[in-house]
């Protein structure tokens, strides 16, 4: 929990730095609110048992509840962040940080703005968070749903198969192109020559030069949707360059993002961790993702009024798994409590004095502990401090009582000084602020 808290602090402070307000929504939604929003992933939604009344499901992500919230409250503009649990009926793989219940951290900008400015800010936020967490080298793959759909149309994919083929392409990070092609042709009845045409494009990635090449491509440049997507992508890269993060981006035609609600720019961040042999880098899967979804709020509005939105989600569970594995390797110890001072005694029958003393420390806002025993041994008290990383110890005994002083001991250096009882709190606070 300590490691998680640190990660969440980094994420949330970044969201606040970019001016977002916090929102929370219920753990479950009406089932009808969630259906037909996630494509093939809809089968991963947990439905709650029908007990008479409405049919409810546990939320699958934080984006659809946000869109529902905007529509219900007739909001046209909002910049919000949301940290909460979501549930998916997946096969858990603990090593990769894939669970059935996990925490998501989302940031979204809703409202009608000039093209690509909010989108560029979302990518900047991902860069700030991943850099702040010091996870090592990362790459953000960027694409656009309009480019994908336009490419499908130009290659001859029937329109009713767009989403199905899109979800196959989304598996390219887990499967080889040959396996994906086999799935498209055999299971989804796509003509082999159409699959091969798609294959020519989706294995390409790059930057602005690739955008220029595609704008000149005789097959693609005939498609209005692709041209719109490519012009926006060009503008996006211009803003990313101004933000100083273009070198972290890769315009990648294989990026599809399986969710149905995306309508424009989509992105996914992957960590590149060097393998043991040092020959190739090993991808840990995506640690952040998001995109533009301009039609989702309209689905919840009786009049179909749209509110354009763009957002991102940070995969904290996966990041947590990576950090935890690294800590195991480096044998790093983490303090699980924040206690600053331990109240001890070397003698018997000093419980009342310890209780008075610890209350004084607590009342002064100092984080303090003592052993719950009438007559603890001094050695046990010292060991407790060393094992839990407590820096300071205050010791009260007969000698101290007679002299009206308290001994203040530094646990690490074992130095002890006698301090007048009335000056104790001030001395402790001074030492804590200096350390």
Coordinates of C-alpha atoms in Angstrom, one line a residue:
X1 CA 0.0 0.0 0.0
X2 CA 2.9 2.4 0.7
X3 CA 4.3 1.9 -2.8
X4 CA 0.8 2.2 -4.3
X5 CA 0.3 5.4 -2.4
X6 CA 3.5 6.9 -3.7
X7 CA 2.5 6.0 -7.3
X8 CA -1.0 7.4 -6.9
X9 CA 0.4 10.6 -5.3
X10 CA 2.6 11.2 -8.4
X11 CA -0.3 10.5 -10.7
X12 CA -2.8 12.7 -8.8
X13 CA -0.5 15.6 -8.3
X14 CA 0.1 15.7 -12.1
X15 CA -3.6 15.7 -12.8
X16 CA -4.0 18.6 -10.3
X17 CA -1.1 20.4 -11.9
X18 CA -3.1 20.4 -15.2
X19 CA -6.2 21.9 -13.5
X20 CA -8.5 18.9 -13.2
X21 CA -11.2 18.5 -10.6
X22 CA -11.9 15.2 -8.9
X23 CA -15.1 13.1 -9.6
X24 CA -16.4 9.8 -8.3
X25 CA -19.2 7.6 -9.6
X26 CA -20.9 4.5 -8.3
X27 CA -19.1 1.1 -8.5
X28 CA -22.1 -0.2 -10.5
X29 CA -24.1 1.2 -13.4
X30 CA -27.4 0.2 -15.1
X31 CA -26.5 -2.7 -17.3
X32 CA -28.0 -1.0 -20.4
X33 CA -25.6 1.9 -19.9
X34 CA -22.6 -0.4 -20.4
X35 CA -23.8 -2.6 -23.2
X36 CA -22.6 -2.0 -26.8
X37 CA -19.9 0.4 -25.6
X38 CA -16.9 -2.0 -25.5
X39 CA -17.2 -4.2 -28.6
X40 CA -15.9 -7.7 -28.1
X41 CA -14.8 -6.9 -24.6
X42 CA -18.5 -6.6 -23.5
X43 CA -18.4 -10.2 -22.5
X44 CA -15.8 -9.3 -19.8
X45 CA -18.4 -7.2 -17.9
X46 CA -19.5 -8.5 -14.5
X47 CA -23.3 -8.5 -14.2
X48 CA -24.9 -8.4 -10.8
X49 CA -27.5 -11.0 -10.0
X50 CA -31.1 -10.0 -10.9
X51 CA -32.9 -9.6 -7.6
X52 CA -35.9 -7.9 -9.1
X53 CA -35.7 -4.3 -10.2
X54 CA -33.1 -2.8 -12.4
X55 CA -30.4 -4.9 -14.0
X56 CA -27.0 -3.7 -12.8
X57 CA -23.4 -4.3 -13.8
X58 CA -20.0 -3.5 -12.2
X59 CA -18.3 -0.7 -14.1
X60 CA -15.7 -1.9 -16.7
X61 CA -13.9 1.4 -16.9
X62 CA -14.2 5.0 -15.7
X63 CA -14.9 6.5 -19.2
X64 CA -18.4 5.4 -19.8
X65 CA -19.6 6.4 -16.3
X66 CA -18.0 9.8 -17.0
X67 CA -19.9 10.2 -20.3
X68 CA -23.1 9.2 -18.5
X69 CA -22.5 11.8 -15.8
X70 CA -21.9 14.6 -18.3
X71 CA -25.1 13.7 -20.2
X72 CA -27.3 13.4 -17.1
X73 CA -26.0 16.7 -15.7
X74 CA -26.2 18.4 -19.1
X75 CA -22.5 19.5 -18.8
X76 CA -20.8 20.8 -22.0
X77 CA -17.4 21.3 -20.5
X78 CA -15.3 19.7 -17.8
X79 CA -11.7 18.7 -17.0
X80 CA -11.8 15.9 -14.5
X81 CA -9.8 13.1 -13.0
X82 CA -11.1 10.0 -11.4
X83 CA -9.3 7.3 -9.4
X84 CA -11.3 4.2 -8.7
X85 CA -11.7 0.4 -9.0
X86 CA -13.1 -1.3 -12.1
X87 CA -13.9 -5.0 -12.7
X88 CA -13.3 -7.3 -15.6
X89 CA -13.8 -11.1 -16.0
X90 CA -10.3 -11.6 -17.4
X91 CA -7.9 -14.4 -16.7
X92 CA -5.6 -12.8 -14.2
X93 CA -1.9 -12.8 -14.8
X94 CA -0.2 -11.4 -11.7
X95 CA 3.3 -11.0 -13.1
X96 CA 1.9 -8.6 -15.8
X97 CA -0.3 -6.8 -13.3
X98 CA -3.5 -8.0 -14.9
X99 CA -6.3 -8.5 -12.4
X100 CA -10.1 -8.9 -12.3
X101 CA -10.4 -6.0 -9.8
X102 CA -8.0 -3.2 -10.4
X103 CA -7.5 0.6 -9.9
X104 CA -7.7 3.0 -12.8
X105 CA -6.6 6.6 -12.8
X106 CA -8.3 8.6 -15.5
X107 CA -8.0 12.2 -16.8
X108 CA -10.4 13.6 -19.4
X109 CA -11.1 16.9 -21.1
X110 CA -14.7 17.3 -22.2
X111 CA -15.8 20.2 -24.4
X112 CA -15.5 21.8 -27.8
X113 CA -12.0 23.2 -28.3
X114 CA -9.6 23.8 -31.2
X115 CA -8.3 20.6 -32.7
X116 CA -5.5 18.6 -31.1
X117 CA -4.7 21.0 -28.2
X118 CA -6.4 19.0 -25.5
X119 CA -5.1 15.8 -27.2
X120 CA -1.5 17.0 -27.0
X121 CA -1.9 17.9 -23.3
X122 CA -3.1 14.4 -22.6
X123 CA 0.0 13.0 -24.1
X124 CA 2.1 15.5 -22.2
X125 CA 0.5 14.2 -18.9
X126 CA 1.3 10.6 -19.7
X127 CA 5.0 11.7 -20.3
X128 CA 5.1 13.6 -17.1
X129 CA 3.7 10.7 -15.0
X130 CA 5.9 8.0 -16.6
X131 CA 9.0 10.2 -16.3
X132 CA 8.1 11.1 -12.7
X133 CA 7.7 7.5 -11.7
X134 CA 11.2 6.8 -13.2
X135 CA 10.2 3.6 -14.9
X136 CA 12.9 3.8 -17.5
X137 CA 12.5 4.2 -21.3
X138 CA 9.0 4.4 -22.6
X139 CA 7.4 4.9 -26.0
X140 CA 3.9 6.2 -26.8
X141 CA 2.3 4.8 -29.9
X142 CA -0.2 7.1 -31.6
X143 CA -2.8 6.5 -34.3
X144 CA -6.2 7.8 -35.3
X145 CA -9.4 5.8 -35.6
X146 CA -10.2 7.8 -38.8
X147 CA -6.9 6.7 -40.3
X148 CA -7.7 3.1 -39.4
X149 CA -11.3 3.1 -40.7
X150 CA -10.2 5.0 -43.9
X151 CA -7.4 2.4 -44.4
X152 CA -9.9 -0.4 -44.0
X153 CA -12.2 1.2 -46.6
X154 CA -9.3 1.8 -49.0
X155 CA -8.1 -1.8 -48.6
X156 CA -11.6 -3.2 -49.3
X157 CA -12.8 -4.3 -45.8
X158 CA -16.6 -4.3 -45.7
X159 CA -17.9 -1.6 -43.4
X160 CA -19.8 -4.1 -41.2
X161 CA -16.5 -5.8 -40.4
X162 CA -14.5 -2.7 -39.4
X163 CA -14.9 -3.2 -35.6
X164 CA -14.2 -6.9 -35.8
X165 CA -11.0 -6.5 -37.9
X166 CA -10.0 -3.6 -35.6
X167 CA -10.1 -5.8 -32.5
X168 CA -8.0 -8.4 -34.4
X169 CA -5.4 -5.8 -35.2
X170 CA -5.5 -4.7 -31.5
X171 CA -3.9 -8.1 -30.7
X172 CA -0.7 -7.4 -32.6
X173 CA 1.2 -6.6 -29.4
X174 CA 0.4 -10.1 -28.2
X175 CA 0.4 -12.1 -31.5
X176 CA 2.4 -12.2 -34.7
X177 CA 1.1 -10.7 -37.9
X178 CA 0.7 -14.2 -39.4
X179 CA -1.6 -15.2 -36.4
X180 CA -3.6 -12.0 -36.7
X181 CA -4.0 -12.5 -40.5
X182 CA -5.1 -16.1 -39.9
X183 CA -7.8 -14.9 -37.4
X184 CA -9.0 -12.2 -39.8
X185 CA -9.2 -14.6 -42.8
X186 CA -10.4 -17.8 -41.1
X187 CA -12.5 -16.6 -38.2
X188 CA -13.7 -13.3 -39.5
X189 CA -14.1 -14.3 -43.2
X190 CA -12.0 -11.4 -44.6
X191 CA -10.7 -11.9 -48.1
X192 CA -7.0 -12.9 -48.0
X193 CA -6.0 -10.2 -50.5
X194 CA -7.7 -7.6 -48.4
X195 CA -5.8 -8.9 -45.3
X196 CA -2.5 -8.6 -47.2
X197 CA -3.3 -5.0 -48.3
X198 CA -3.9 -4.2 -44.6
X199 CA -0.6 -5.9 -43.8
X200 CA 1.3 -3.6 -46.1
X201 CA 0.3 -0.6 -43.9
X202 CA 0.0 -1.8 -40.3
X203 CA 3.5 -2.9 -40.1
X204 CA 4.7 0.7 -40.6
X205 CA 5.5 3.2 -37.9
X206 CA 7.5 6.5 -37.7
X207 CA 6.9 10.2 -37.2
X208 CA 6.1 13.2 -39.4
X209 CA 7.9 11.7 -42.5
X210 CA 5.5 8.7 -42.4
X211 CA 2.5 11.1 -42.2
X212 CA 3.9 12.8 -45.3
X213 CA 4.4 9.5 -47.1
X214 CA 0.8 8.4 -46.4
X215 CA -0.6 11.8 -47.6
X216 CA 1.1 11.0 -51.0
X217 CA -0.1 7.3 -51.0
X218 CA -2.2 6.9 -54.2
X219 CA -4.6 4.4 -52.4
X220 CA -5.0 6.3 -49.2
X221 CA -5.0 9.9 -50.4
X222 CA -8.4 9.3 -52.1
X223 CA -10.1 8.8 -48.8
X224 CA -11.5 12.0 -47.1
X225 CA -11.5 10.4 -43.6
X226 CA -7.8 9.4 -43.8
X227 CA -6.8 12.9 -45.0
X228 CA -8.6 14.5 -42.1
X229 CA -6.9 12.1 -39.7
X230 CA -3.5 12.6 -41.2
X231 CA -3.8 16.4 -41.2
X232 CA -4.8 16.3 -37.5
X233 CA -1.9 13.9 -36.8
X234 CA 0.5 16.4 -38.4
X235 CA -0.9 19.2 -36.2
X236 CA -0.6 16.9 -33.2
X237 CA 3.1 16.3 -33.8
X238 CA 3.6 20.0 -34.2
X239 CA 2.2 20.6 -30.7
X240 CA 4.1 17.6 -29.3
X241 CA 7.4 19.1 -30.6
X242 CA 6.5 22.4 -28.8
X243 CA 5.9 20.4 -25.6
X244 CA 9.3 18.8 -26.1
X245 CA 8.0 15.2 -26.2
X246 CA 7.8 14.3 -29.9
X247 CA 10.9 12.0 -29.5
X248 CA 8.8 9.8 -27.1
X249 CA 6.1 9.3 -29.8
X250 CA 5.7 6.8 -32.6
X251 CA 3.0 7.2 -35.2
X252 CA 2.1 3.5 -35.4
X253 CA -0.5 2.2 -37.9
X254 CA -0.8 -1.1 -36.0
X255 CA -2.3 0.6 -32.9
X256 CA -6.0 0.0 -33.0
X257 CA -7.4 0.1 -29.4
X258 CA -10.2 -2.5 -29.3
X259 CA -12.8 -0.2 -27.6
X260 CA -15.7 0.8 -29.8
X261 CA -16.2 4.3 -28.5
X262 CA -13.0 5.9 -29.9
X263 CA -13.5 8.3 -32.8
X264 CA -10.2 10.1 -33.3
X265 CA -6.7 10.1 -32.0
X266 CA -5.7 7.0 -29.9
X267 CA -2.6 6.3 -28.0
X268 CA -0.9 3.7 -25.8
X269 CA 2.3 3.9 -23.7
X270 CA 4.6 0.9 -23.5
X271 CA 7.7 0.5 -21.3
X272 CA 10.8 -0.8 -23.0
X273 CA 12.8 -2.7 -20.4
X274 CA 16.2 -4.1 -21.4
X275 CA 16.2 -7.9 -21.4
X276 CA 18.7 -9.9 -19.3
X277 CA 21.0 -10.7 -22.3
X278 CA 20.9 -7.0 -23.3
X279 CA 20.2 -8.1 -26.9
X280 CA 16.7 -6.8 -27.3
X281 CA 14.3 -4.8 -25.2
X282 CA 11.3 -6.5 -23.7
X283 CA 7.9 -4.8 -23.8
X284 CA 5.9 -5.0 -20.6
X285 CA 2.6 -4.2 -22.3
X286 CA 0.8 -0.9 -22.1
X287 CA 1.1 1.2 -18.9
X288 CA -1.1 4.1 -20.1
X289 CA -3.6 4.5 -22.9
X290 CA -6.5 6.7 -24.1
X291 CA -7.9 8.6 -27.0
X292 CA -10.7 10.8 -28.4
X293 CA -14.3 9.7 -28.1
X294 CA -16.6 12.4 -29.5
X295 CA -19.8 10.4 -29.8
X296 CA -20.0 8.6 -26.4
X297 CA -21.8 11.4 -24.4
X298 CA -24.4 11.7 -27.2
X299 CA -25.3 8.0 -26.6
X300 CA -26.6 8.9 -23.2
X301 CA -28.4 12.1 -24.3
X302 CA -32.1 11.6 -25.3
X303 CA -31.5 14.2 -28.1
X304 CA -28.2 12.7 -29.1
X305 CA -26.3 16.0 -28.3
X306 CA -22.6 15.3 -28.5
X307 CA -19.9 16.6 -26.2
X308 CA -16.4 16.0 -27.7
X309 CA -14.0 14.3 -25.2
X310 CA -10.4 13.1 -25.0
X311 CA -8.7 11.4 -22.1
X312 CA -6.2 9.0 -20.8
X313 CA -6.0 6.1 -18.3
X314 CA -2.9 5.2 -16.3
X315 CA -2.5 1.5 -15.6
X316 CA -1.4 1.8 -12.0
X317 CA -1.6 -2.0 -11.3
X318 CA 0.9 -2.8 -14.0
X319 CA 3.2 0.0 -12.9
X320 CA 2.9 -1.3 -9.3
X321 CA 3.9 -4.8 -10.5
X322 CA 6.9 -3.4 -12.3
X323 CA 8.0 -1.3 -9.3
X324 CA 7.4 -4.3 -6.9
X325 CA 9.5 -6.6 -9.0
X326 CA 12.3 -4.1 -9.2
X327 CA 12.3 -3.7 -5.4
X328 CA 12.5 -7.5 -5.0
X329 CA 15.5 -7.6 -7.3
X330 CA 17.3 -4.7 -5.5
X331 CA 16.2 -6.0 -2.1
X332 CA 14.9 -2.5 -1.3
X333 CA 13.1 -2.1 2.1
X334 CA 10.1 0.1 2.5
X335 CA 8.8 1.6 5.7
X336 CA 5.1 0.7 6.0
X337 CA 4.4 3.1 8.9
X338 CA 5.3 6.8 9.5
X339 CA 6.0 6.7 13.2
X340 CA 8.5 9.3 14.2
X341 CA 9.0 8.8 17.9
X342 CA 8.8 5.8 20.2
X343 CA 8.0 6.2 23.9
X344 CA 10.0 3.8 26.0
X345 CA 11.0 3.0 29.6
X346 CA 13.8 0.9 31.1
X347 CA 11.9 0.2 34.3
X348 CA 8.7 -1.4 35.6
X349 CA 5.5 0.5 36.7
X350 CA 5.9 3.4 34.2
X351 CA 2.8 2.8 32.1
X352 CA 1.0 5.8 33.4
X353 CA 3.9 8.2 32.7
X354 CA 4.3 6.7 29.2
X355 CA 0.6 7.2 28.5
X356 CA 0.8 10.9 29.7
X357 CA 3.9 11.4 27.6
X358 CA 2.5 9.8 24.4
X359 CA -0.7 11.8 24.7
X360 CA 1.4 15.0 24.8
X361 CA 3.2 14.0 21.6
X362 CA 0.0 13.0 19.8
X363 CA -1.7 16.3 20.8
X364 CA 1.3 18.2 19.3
X365 CA 0.8 16.3 16.0
X366 CA 3.8 14.0 16.4
X367 CA 3.5 10.5 15.1
X368 CA 4.3 8.3 18.1
X369 CA 4.0 4.7 19.3
X370 CA 4.6 2.6 22.4
X371 CA 4.4 -1.1 23.3
X372 CA 1.1 -2.2 24.7
X373 CA 2.6 -3.7 27.8
X374 CA 2.7 -2.7 31.4
X375 CA 6.4 -3.6 31.8
X376 CA 8.2 -4.0 28.4
X377 CA 11.9 -4.9 28.3
X378 CA 14.1 -2.1 27.0
X379 CA 15.7 -4.4 24.5
X380 CA 12.3 -5.3 22.9
X381 CA 11.6 -1.6 22.6
X382 CA 14.9 -0.9 20.9
X383 CA 14.5 -3.8 18.5
X384 CA 11.0 -2.5 17.6
X385 CA 12.4 0.9 16.7
X386 CA 15.2 -0.7 14.6
X387 CA 12.9 -3.1 12.8
X388 CA 10.3 -0.4 11.9
X389 CA 12.7 2.4 11.1
X390 CA 11.6 4.8 13.9
X391 CA 14.3 7.5 14.2
X392 CA 13.8 8.9 17.7
X393 CA 13.1 7.4 21.1
X394 CA 12.0 9.2 24.3
X395 CA 12.9 7.4 27.5
X396 CA 11.3 8.0 30.9
X397 CA 12.5 6.2 34.1
X398 CA 13.1 7.0 37.8
X399 CA 16.2 9.0 37.2
X400 CA 14.4 11.2 34.6
X401 CA 11.4 11.7 36.8
X402 CA 13.6 12.9 39.7
X403 CA 15.5 15.4 37.4
X404 CA 12.3 16.6 35.6
X405 CA 13.9 15.6 32.3
X406 CA 13.3 13.1 29.5
X407 CA 16.0 11.3 27.6
X408 CA 15.9 11.7 23.8
X409 CA 17.8 9.0 21.9
X410 CA 18.7 8.8 18.3
X411 CA 18.0 5.2 17.3
X412 CA 20.6 5.1 14.5
X413 CA 23.6 6.8 16.3
X414 CA 22.5 5.7 19.8
X415 CA 23.3 9.2 21.1
X416 CA 21.3 10.3 24.1
X417 CA 20.6 13.8 25.5
X418 CA 18.6 14.8 28.6
X419 CA 15.9 17.4 27.8
X420 CA 13.7 19.4 30.2
X421 CA 10.2 17.9 30.1
X422 CA 8.6 21.2 29.1
X423 CA 11.1 21.6 26.1
X424 CA 10.7 18.1 24.8
X425 CA 8.0 18.7 22.2
X426 CA 9.8 21.7 20.7
X427 CA 13.1 19.8 20.6
X428 CA 11.5 16.8 18.8
X429 CA 9.8 19.1 16.3
X430 CA 13.1 20.8 15.6
X431 CA 14.9 17.5 15.0
X432 CA 12.1 16.2 12.7
X433 CA 12.1 19.4 10.6
X434 CA 15.9 19.2 10.3
X435 CA 16.0 15.6 9.2

